[in-house]
Short mmCIF file of C-alpha atoms and ligand atoms in Angstrom, two decimals:
data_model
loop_
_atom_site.label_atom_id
_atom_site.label_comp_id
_atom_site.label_asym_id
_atom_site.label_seq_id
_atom_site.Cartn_x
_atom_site.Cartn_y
_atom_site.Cartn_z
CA UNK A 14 -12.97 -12.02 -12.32
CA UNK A 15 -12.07 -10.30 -15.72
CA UNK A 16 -12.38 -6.40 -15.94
CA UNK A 17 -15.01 -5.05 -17.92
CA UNK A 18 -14.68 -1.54 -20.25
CA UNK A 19 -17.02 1.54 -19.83
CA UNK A 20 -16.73 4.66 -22.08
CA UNK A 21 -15.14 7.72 -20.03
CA UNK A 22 -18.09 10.01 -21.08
CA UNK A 23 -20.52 7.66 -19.22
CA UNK A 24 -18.55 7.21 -16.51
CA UNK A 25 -17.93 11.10 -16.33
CA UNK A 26 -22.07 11.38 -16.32
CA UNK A 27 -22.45 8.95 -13.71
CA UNK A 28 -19.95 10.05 -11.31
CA UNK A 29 -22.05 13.82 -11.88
CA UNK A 30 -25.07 11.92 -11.20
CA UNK A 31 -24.22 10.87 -7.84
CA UNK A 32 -22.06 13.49 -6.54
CA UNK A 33 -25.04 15.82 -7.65
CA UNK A 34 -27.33 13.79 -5.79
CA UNK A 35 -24.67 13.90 -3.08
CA UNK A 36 -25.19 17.63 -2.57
CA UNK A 37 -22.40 18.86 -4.92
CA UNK A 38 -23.45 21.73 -7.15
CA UNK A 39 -23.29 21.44 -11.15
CA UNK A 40 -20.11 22.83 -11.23
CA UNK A 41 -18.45 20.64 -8.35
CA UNK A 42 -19.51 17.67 -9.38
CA UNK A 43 -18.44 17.81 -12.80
CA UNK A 44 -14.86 19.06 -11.98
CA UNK A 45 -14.95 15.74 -10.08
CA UNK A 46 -16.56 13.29 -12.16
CA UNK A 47 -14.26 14.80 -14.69
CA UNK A 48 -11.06 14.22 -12.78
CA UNK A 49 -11.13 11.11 -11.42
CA UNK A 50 -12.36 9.48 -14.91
CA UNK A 51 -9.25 11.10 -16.14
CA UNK A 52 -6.93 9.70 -13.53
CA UNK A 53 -8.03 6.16 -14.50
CA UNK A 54 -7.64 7.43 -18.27
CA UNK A 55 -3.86 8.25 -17.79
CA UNK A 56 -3.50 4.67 -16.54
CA UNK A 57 -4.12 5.84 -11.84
CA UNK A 58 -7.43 3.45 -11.18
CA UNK A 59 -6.11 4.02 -7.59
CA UNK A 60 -6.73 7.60 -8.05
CA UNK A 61 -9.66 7.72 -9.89
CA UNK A 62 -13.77 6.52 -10.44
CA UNK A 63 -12.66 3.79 -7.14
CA UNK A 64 -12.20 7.18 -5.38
CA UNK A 65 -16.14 7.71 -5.13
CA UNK A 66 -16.88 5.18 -2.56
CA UNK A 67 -14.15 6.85 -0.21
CA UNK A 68 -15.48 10.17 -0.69
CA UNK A 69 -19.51 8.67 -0.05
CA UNK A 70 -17.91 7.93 3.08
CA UNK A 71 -16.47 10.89 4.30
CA UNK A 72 -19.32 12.59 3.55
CA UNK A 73 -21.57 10.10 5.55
CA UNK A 74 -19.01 11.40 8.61
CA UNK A 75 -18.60 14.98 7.72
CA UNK A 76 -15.18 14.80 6.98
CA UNK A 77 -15.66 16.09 3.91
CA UNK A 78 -18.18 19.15 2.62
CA UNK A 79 -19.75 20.07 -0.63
CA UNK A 80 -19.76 23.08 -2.02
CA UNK A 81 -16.18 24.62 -0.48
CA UNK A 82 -13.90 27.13 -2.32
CA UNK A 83 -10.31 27.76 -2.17
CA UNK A 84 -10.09 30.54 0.90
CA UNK A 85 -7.06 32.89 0.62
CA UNK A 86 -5.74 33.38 4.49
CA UNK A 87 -2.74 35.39 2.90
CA UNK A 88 -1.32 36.29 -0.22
CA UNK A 89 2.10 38.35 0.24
CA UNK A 90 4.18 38.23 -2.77
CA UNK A 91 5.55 35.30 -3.22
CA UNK A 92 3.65 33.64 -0.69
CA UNK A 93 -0.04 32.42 -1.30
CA UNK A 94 -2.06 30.68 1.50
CA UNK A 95 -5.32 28.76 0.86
CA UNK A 96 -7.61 27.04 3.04
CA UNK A 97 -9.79 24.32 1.52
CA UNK A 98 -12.05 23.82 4.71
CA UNK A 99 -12.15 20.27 3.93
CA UNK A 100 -13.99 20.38 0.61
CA UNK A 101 -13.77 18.49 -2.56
CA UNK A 102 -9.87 18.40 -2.86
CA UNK A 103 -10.10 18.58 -7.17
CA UNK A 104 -12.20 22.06 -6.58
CA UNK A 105 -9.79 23.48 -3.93
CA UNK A 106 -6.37 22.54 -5.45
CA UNK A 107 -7.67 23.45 -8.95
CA UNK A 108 -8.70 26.58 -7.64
CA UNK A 109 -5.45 27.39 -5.62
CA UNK A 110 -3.68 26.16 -8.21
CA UNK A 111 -5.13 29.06 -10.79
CA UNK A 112 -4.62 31.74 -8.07
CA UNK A 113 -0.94 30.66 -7.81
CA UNK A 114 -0.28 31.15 -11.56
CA UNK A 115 -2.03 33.86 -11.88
CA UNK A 116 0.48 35.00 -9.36
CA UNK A 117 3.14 33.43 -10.98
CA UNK A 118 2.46 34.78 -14.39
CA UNK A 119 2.47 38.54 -12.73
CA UNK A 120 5.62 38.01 -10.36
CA UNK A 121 7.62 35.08 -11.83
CA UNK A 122 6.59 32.83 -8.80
CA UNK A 123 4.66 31.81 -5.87
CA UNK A 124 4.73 29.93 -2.88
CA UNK A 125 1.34 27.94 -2.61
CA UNK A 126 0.71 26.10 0.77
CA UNK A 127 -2.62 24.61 0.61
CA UNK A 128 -4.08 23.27 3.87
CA UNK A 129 -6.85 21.86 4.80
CA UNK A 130 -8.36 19.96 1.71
CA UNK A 131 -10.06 16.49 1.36
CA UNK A 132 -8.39 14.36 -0.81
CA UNK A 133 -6.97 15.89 -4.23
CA UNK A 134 -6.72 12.96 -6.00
CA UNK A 135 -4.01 12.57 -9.24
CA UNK A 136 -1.49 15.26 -8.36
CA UNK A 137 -0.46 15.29 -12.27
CA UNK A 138 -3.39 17.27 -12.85
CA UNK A 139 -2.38 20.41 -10.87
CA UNK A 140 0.84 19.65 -12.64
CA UNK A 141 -1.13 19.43 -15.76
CA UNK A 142 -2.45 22.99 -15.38
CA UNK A 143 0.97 24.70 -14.91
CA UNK A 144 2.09 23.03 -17.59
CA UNK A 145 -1.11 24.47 -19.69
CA UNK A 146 -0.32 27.89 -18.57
CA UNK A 147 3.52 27.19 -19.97
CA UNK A 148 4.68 27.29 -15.84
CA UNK A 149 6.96 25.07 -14.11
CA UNK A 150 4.96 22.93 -11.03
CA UNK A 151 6.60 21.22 -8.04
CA UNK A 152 3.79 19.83 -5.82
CA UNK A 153 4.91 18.19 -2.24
CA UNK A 154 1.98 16.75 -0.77
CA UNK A 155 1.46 15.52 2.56
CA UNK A 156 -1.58 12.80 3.39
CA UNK A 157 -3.55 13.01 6.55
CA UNK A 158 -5.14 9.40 7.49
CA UNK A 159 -4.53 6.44 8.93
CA UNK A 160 -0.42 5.56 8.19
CA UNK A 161 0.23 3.14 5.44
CA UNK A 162 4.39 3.36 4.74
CA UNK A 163 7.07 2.38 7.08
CA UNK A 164 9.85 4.30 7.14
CA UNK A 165 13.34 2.64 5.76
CA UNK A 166 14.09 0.57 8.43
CA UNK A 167 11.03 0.33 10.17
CA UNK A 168 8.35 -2.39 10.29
CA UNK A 169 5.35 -0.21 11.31
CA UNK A 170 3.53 2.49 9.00
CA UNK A 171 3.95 5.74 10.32
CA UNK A 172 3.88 8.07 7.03
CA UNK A 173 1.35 8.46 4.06
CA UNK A 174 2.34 7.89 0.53
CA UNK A 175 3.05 11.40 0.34
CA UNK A 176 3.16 12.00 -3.15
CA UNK A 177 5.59 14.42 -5.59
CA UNK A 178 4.88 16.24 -9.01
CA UNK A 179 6.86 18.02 -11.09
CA UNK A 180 5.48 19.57 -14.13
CA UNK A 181 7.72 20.95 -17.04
CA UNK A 182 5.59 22.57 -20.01
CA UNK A 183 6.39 21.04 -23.50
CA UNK A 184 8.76 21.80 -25.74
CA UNK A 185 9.65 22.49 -29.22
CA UNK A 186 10.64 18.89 -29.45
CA UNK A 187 9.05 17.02 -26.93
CA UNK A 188 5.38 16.71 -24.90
CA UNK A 189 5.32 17.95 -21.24
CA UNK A 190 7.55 16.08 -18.55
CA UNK A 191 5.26 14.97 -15.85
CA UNK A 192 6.99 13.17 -12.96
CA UNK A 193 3.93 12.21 -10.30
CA UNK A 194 4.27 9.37 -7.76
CA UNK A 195 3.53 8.12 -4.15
CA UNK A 196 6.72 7.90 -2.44
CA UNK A 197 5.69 4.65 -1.31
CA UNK A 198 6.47 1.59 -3.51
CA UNK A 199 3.05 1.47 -4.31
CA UNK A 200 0.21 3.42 -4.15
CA UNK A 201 -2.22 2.47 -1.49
CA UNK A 202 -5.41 1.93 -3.54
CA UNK A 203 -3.20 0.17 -5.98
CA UNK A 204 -3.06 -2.50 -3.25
CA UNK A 205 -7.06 -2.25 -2.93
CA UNK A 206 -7.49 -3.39 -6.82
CA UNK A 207 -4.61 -6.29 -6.44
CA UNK A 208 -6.56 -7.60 -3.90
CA UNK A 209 -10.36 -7.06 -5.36
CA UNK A 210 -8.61 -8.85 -8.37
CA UNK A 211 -7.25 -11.55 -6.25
CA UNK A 212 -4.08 -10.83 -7.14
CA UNK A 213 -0.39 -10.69 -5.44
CA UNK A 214 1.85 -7.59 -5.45
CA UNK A 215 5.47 -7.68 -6.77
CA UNK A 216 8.12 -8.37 -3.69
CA UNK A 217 9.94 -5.66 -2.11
CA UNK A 218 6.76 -3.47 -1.65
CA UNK A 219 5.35 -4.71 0.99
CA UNK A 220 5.57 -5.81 4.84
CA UNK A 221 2.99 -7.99 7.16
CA UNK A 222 1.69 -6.40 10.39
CA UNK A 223 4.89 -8.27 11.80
CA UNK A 224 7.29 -6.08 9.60
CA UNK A 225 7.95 -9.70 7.61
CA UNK A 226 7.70 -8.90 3.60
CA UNK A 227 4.75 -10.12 2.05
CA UNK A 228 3.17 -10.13 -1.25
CA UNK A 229 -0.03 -10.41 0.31
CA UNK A 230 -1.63 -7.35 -0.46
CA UNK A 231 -4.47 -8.16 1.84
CA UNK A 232 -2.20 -7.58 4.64
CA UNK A 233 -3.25 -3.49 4.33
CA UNK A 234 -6.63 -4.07 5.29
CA UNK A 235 -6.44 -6.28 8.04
CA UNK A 236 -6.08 -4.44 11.48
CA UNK A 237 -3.07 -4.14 12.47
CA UNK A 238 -2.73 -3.72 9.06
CA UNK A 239 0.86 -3.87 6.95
CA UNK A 240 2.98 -1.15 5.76
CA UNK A 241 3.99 -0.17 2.50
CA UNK A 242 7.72 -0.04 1.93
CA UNK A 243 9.06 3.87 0.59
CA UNK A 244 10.04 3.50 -3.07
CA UNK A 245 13.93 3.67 -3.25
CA UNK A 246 14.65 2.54 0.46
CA UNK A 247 15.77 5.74 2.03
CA UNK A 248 15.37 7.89 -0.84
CA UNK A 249 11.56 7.54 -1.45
CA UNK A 250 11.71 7.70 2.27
CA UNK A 251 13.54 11.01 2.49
CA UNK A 252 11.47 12.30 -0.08
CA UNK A 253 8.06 11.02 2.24
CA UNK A 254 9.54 12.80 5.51
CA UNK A 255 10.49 15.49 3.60
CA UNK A 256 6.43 16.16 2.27
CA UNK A 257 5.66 15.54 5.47
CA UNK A 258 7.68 18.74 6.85
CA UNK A 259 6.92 21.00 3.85
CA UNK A 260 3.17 20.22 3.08
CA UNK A 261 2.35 18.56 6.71
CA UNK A 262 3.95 20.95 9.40
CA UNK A 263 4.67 24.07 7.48
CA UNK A 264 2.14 24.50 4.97
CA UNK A 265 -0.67 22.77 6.22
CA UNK A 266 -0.03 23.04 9.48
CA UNK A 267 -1.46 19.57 9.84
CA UNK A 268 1.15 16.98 10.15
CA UNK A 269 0.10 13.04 9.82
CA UNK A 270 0.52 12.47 13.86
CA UNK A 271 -1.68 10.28 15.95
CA UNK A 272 -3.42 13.20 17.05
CA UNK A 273 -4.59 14.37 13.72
CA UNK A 274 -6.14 11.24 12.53
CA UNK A 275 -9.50 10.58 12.53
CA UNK A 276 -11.17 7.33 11.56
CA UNK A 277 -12.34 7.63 7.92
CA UNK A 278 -10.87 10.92 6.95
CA UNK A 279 -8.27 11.78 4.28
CA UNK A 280 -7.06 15.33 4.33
CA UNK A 281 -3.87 16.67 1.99
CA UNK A 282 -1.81 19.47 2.13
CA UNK A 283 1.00 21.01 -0.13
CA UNK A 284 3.67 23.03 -0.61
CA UNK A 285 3.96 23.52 -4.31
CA UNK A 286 6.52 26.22 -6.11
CA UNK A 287 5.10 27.48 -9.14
CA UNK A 288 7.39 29.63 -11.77
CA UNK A 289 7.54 30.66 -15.33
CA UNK A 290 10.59 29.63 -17.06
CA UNK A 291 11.14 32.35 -19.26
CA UNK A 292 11.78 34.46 -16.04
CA UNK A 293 14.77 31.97 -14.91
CA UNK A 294 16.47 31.91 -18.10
CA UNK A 295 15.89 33.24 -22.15
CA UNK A 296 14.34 30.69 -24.36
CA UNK A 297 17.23 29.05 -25.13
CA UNK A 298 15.96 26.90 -22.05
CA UNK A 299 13.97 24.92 -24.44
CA UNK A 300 16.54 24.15 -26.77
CA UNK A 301 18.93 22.82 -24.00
CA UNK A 302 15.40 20.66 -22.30
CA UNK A 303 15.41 19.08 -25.98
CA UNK A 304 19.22 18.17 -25.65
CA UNK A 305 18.95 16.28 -22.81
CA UNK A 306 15.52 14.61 -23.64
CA UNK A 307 16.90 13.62 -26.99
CA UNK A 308 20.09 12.21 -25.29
CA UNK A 309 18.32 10.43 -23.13
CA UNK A 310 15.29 9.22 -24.97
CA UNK A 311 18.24 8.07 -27.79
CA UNK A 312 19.66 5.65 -24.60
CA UNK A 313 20.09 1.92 -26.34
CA UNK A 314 17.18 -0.43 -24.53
CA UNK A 315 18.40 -2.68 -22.26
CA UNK A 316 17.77 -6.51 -23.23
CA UNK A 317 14.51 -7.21 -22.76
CA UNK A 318 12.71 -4.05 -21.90
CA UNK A 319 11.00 -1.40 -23.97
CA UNK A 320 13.11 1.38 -24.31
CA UNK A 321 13.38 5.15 -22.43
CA UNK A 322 10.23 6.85 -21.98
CA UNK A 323 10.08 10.44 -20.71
CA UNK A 324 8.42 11.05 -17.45
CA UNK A 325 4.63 11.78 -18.63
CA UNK A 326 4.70 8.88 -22.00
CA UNK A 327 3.18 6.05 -20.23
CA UNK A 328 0.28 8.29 -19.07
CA UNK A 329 -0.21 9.54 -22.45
CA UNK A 330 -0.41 6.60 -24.23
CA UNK A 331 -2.27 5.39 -21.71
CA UNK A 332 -5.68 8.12 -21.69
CA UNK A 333 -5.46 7.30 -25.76
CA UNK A 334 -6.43 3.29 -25.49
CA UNK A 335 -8.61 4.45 -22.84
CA UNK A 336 -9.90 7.12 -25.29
CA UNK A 337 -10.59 4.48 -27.76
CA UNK A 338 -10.99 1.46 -26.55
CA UNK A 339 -12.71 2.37 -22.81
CA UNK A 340 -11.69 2.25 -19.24
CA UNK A 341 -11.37 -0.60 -17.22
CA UNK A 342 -12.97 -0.82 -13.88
CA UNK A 343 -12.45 -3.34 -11.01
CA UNK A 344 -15.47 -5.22 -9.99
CA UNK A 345 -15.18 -3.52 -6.87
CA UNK A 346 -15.35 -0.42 -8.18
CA UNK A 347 -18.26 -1.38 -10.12
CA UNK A 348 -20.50 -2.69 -6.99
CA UNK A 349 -19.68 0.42 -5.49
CA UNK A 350 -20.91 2.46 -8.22
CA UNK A 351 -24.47 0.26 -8.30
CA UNK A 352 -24.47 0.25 -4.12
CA UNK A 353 -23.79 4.02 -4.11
CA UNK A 354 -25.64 5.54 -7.20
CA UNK A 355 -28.86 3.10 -6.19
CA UNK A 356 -28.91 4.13 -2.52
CA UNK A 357 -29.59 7.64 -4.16
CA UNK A 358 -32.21 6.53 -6.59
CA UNK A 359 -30.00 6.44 -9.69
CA UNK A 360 -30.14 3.65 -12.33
CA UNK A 361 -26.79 3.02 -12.54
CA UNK A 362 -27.41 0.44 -15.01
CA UNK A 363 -28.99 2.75 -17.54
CA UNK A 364 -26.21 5.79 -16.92
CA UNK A 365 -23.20 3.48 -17.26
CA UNK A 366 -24.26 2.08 -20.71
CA UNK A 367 -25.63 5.75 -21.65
P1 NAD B 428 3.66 5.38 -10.64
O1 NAD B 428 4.48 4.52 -9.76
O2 NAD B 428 2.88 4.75 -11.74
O3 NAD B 428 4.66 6.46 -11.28
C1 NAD B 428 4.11 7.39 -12.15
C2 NAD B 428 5.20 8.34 -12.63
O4 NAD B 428 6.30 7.61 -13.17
C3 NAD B 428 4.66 9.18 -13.77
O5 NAD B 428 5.30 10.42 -13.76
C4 NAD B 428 5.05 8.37 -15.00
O6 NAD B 428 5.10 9.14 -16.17
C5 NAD B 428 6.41 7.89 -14.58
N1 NAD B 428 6.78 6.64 -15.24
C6 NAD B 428 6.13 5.46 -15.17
N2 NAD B 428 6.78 4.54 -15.92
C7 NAD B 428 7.84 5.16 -16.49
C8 NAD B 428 8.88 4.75 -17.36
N3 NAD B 428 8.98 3.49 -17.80
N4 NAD B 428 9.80 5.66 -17.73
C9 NAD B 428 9.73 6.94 -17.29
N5 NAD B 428 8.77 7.39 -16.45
C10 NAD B 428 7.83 6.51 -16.05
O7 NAD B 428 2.65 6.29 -9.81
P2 NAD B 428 2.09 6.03 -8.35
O8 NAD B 428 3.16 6.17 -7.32
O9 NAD B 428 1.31 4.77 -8.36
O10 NAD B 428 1.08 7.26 -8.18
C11 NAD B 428 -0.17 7.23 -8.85
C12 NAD B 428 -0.94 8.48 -8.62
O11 NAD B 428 -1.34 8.53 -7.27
C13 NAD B 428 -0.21 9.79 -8.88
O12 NAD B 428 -1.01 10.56 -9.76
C14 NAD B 428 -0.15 10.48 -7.51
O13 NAD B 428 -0.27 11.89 -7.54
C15 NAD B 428 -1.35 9.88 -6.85
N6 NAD B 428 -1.27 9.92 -5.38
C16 NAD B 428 -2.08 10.80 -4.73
C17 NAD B 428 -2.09 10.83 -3.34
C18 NAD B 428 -2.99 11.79 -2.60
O14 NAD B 428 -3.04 11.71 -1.39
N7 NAD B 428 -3.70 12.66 -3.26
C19 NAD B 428 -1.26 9.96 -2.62
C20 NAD B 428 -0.44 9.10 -3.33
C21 NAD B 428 -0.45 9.07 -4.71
#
């Protein structure tokens, strides 16, 4: 089935709509709508409007609650704690996020460990608001629910697909560097759309409940399910274990262990380390961040591919087709939307089209 393309401002209205009618207040729910219709706009469907269906259902368990604000448990120079009391996970990280630079911008730096939040969808965008505040990000994120990736060299999931940002503010020279990936070869919900699209996965990302690899990507949502392969064999896997220790068991004191699962619930925690650059070095840091980009960026293309990009390009180009042109939704995505938004007396129909 062929995807069809909906203009972000009425997919940003009916997202509102139904987390409104979910019990979200105004402001919530449009810091929501708002994020995840940007997450498909920089190019993360698995991040983004799909995202409502999961959060409908943690909702329907109470493993997730409206209306929650970033709670400060301690904040000792350069160490900032915040509780998110499993709320909304874009309202709690953006809110930590702007205590932590405001911290940053007095002191040089903080320490953020956020616990405790539902689901914070698109890293990037906590990356995204360092950046704005001319602050460097680095966001390790740990994710609480049922493993998906198999550690290099094992044939069972036991880790999330933990993800890692790192935000660099623009420079003279060049847009913002935003690196932000799943340490797994491939996000989870990414395998959700293959398969709602009928479609097969690449090879090397993926293993069958036997630990055989597959391109199947089917094999994640039969039980026992699959397990997604770390990016990088044991370097995406290093970098997995290693969110697990910083955001899971020290920050968020809620490592992804059998014990701390429960059926339907997706919890993250970071450790992110936020500093302003001009407190590390003068502003000949800028001048040197061009150097390398340019040398890099200036790299001859390899037959047959398109050229360096700088971590943060794709994205960018990305939200400006979507801009113009309209997002692309899986049909999936879109029964959900009609399933969910009618069950609350919404006409989806009439919001979508605007
Ligand atoms: P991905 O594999 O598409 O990688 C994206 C990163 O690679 C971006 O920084 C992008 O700019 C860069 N990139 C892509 N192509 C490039 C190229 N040709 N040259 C240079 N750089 C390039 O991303 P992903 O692993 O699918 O992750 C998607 C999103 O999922 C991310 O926003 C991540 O934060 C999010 N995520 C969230 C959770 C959670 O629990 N909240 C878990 C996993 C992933």
């Amino acid at each position: 089935m062929s995807e069809v393309r909906y203009r972000p401002d009425r997919l940003v209205a009916t997202l509102d709509a139904i987390l409104r009618r979910s019990g979200s207040p105004a402001e919530e729910a449009a810091i929501v709508a708002a994020n995840l219709v940007e997450a498909d706009a920089r190019g993360h469907a698995s991040h983004g409007v799909c995202q409502i269906a999961v959060y409908t259902r943690s909702l329907e368990l109470g493993h997730l609650q409206p209306d929650r604000h970033a709670r400060i448990i301690r904040d000792e120079a350069p160490f900032l704690v915040v509780d998110g009391d499993v709320g909304y996970g874009q309202v709690i990280a953006l809110e930590a996020t702007d205590l932590a630079i405001e911290r940053a911008k007095a002191g040089g730096a903080c320490i953020l460990a956020l616990r405790n939040a539902h689901h914070i969808g698109r890293v990037g965008s906590y990356g995204e608001q360092c950046i704005d505040a001319g602050l460097i990000g680095l966001f390790f994120v740990n994710v609480v629910s049922r493993p998906l990736a198999a550690p290099h060299g094992g044939g069972r999931p036991r880790l999330g697909t933990n993800p890692v940002c790192i935000a660099v503010p623009g420079t003279p020279g060049y847009a913002p560097f935003l690196l932000d990936f799943a340490t797994s070869a491939i996000a989870a919900n990414k395998c959700r759309i293959k398969a709602s699209l009928g479609a097969e996965v690449e090879d090397g990302l993926l293993l069958d409940p036997e630990g055989r690899p597959t391109r199947d990507p089917g094999v994640m949502f039969t039980e026992p399910t699959g397990a997604i392969l770390p990016f990088g064999g044991h370097k995406g896997y290093g970098l997995a274990l290693a969110c697990e220790i910083l955001a899971g068991a020290l920050a968020g004191g809620l490592p992804a262990l059998p014990e701390n699962l429960r059926p339907g619930r997706v919890v993250n925690n970071a450790l992110a380390f936020i500093i302003d650059p001009n407190r590390v070095a003068g502003p000949e840091w800028q001048t040197l961040t061009d150097a390398v980009l340019d040398h890099v960026a200036d790299t001859p293309p390899a037959p047959g591919s398109d050229g360096v990009s700088i971590p943060g390009e794709p994205e960018a180009l990305h939200r400006m087709t979507a801009m113009d042109r309209g997002i692309a939704l899986d049909p999936d995505t879109v029964a959900a939307l009609h399933r969910i938004g009618g069950g609350l007396g919404l006409d989806v129909k009439a919001l979508l089209e605007g």
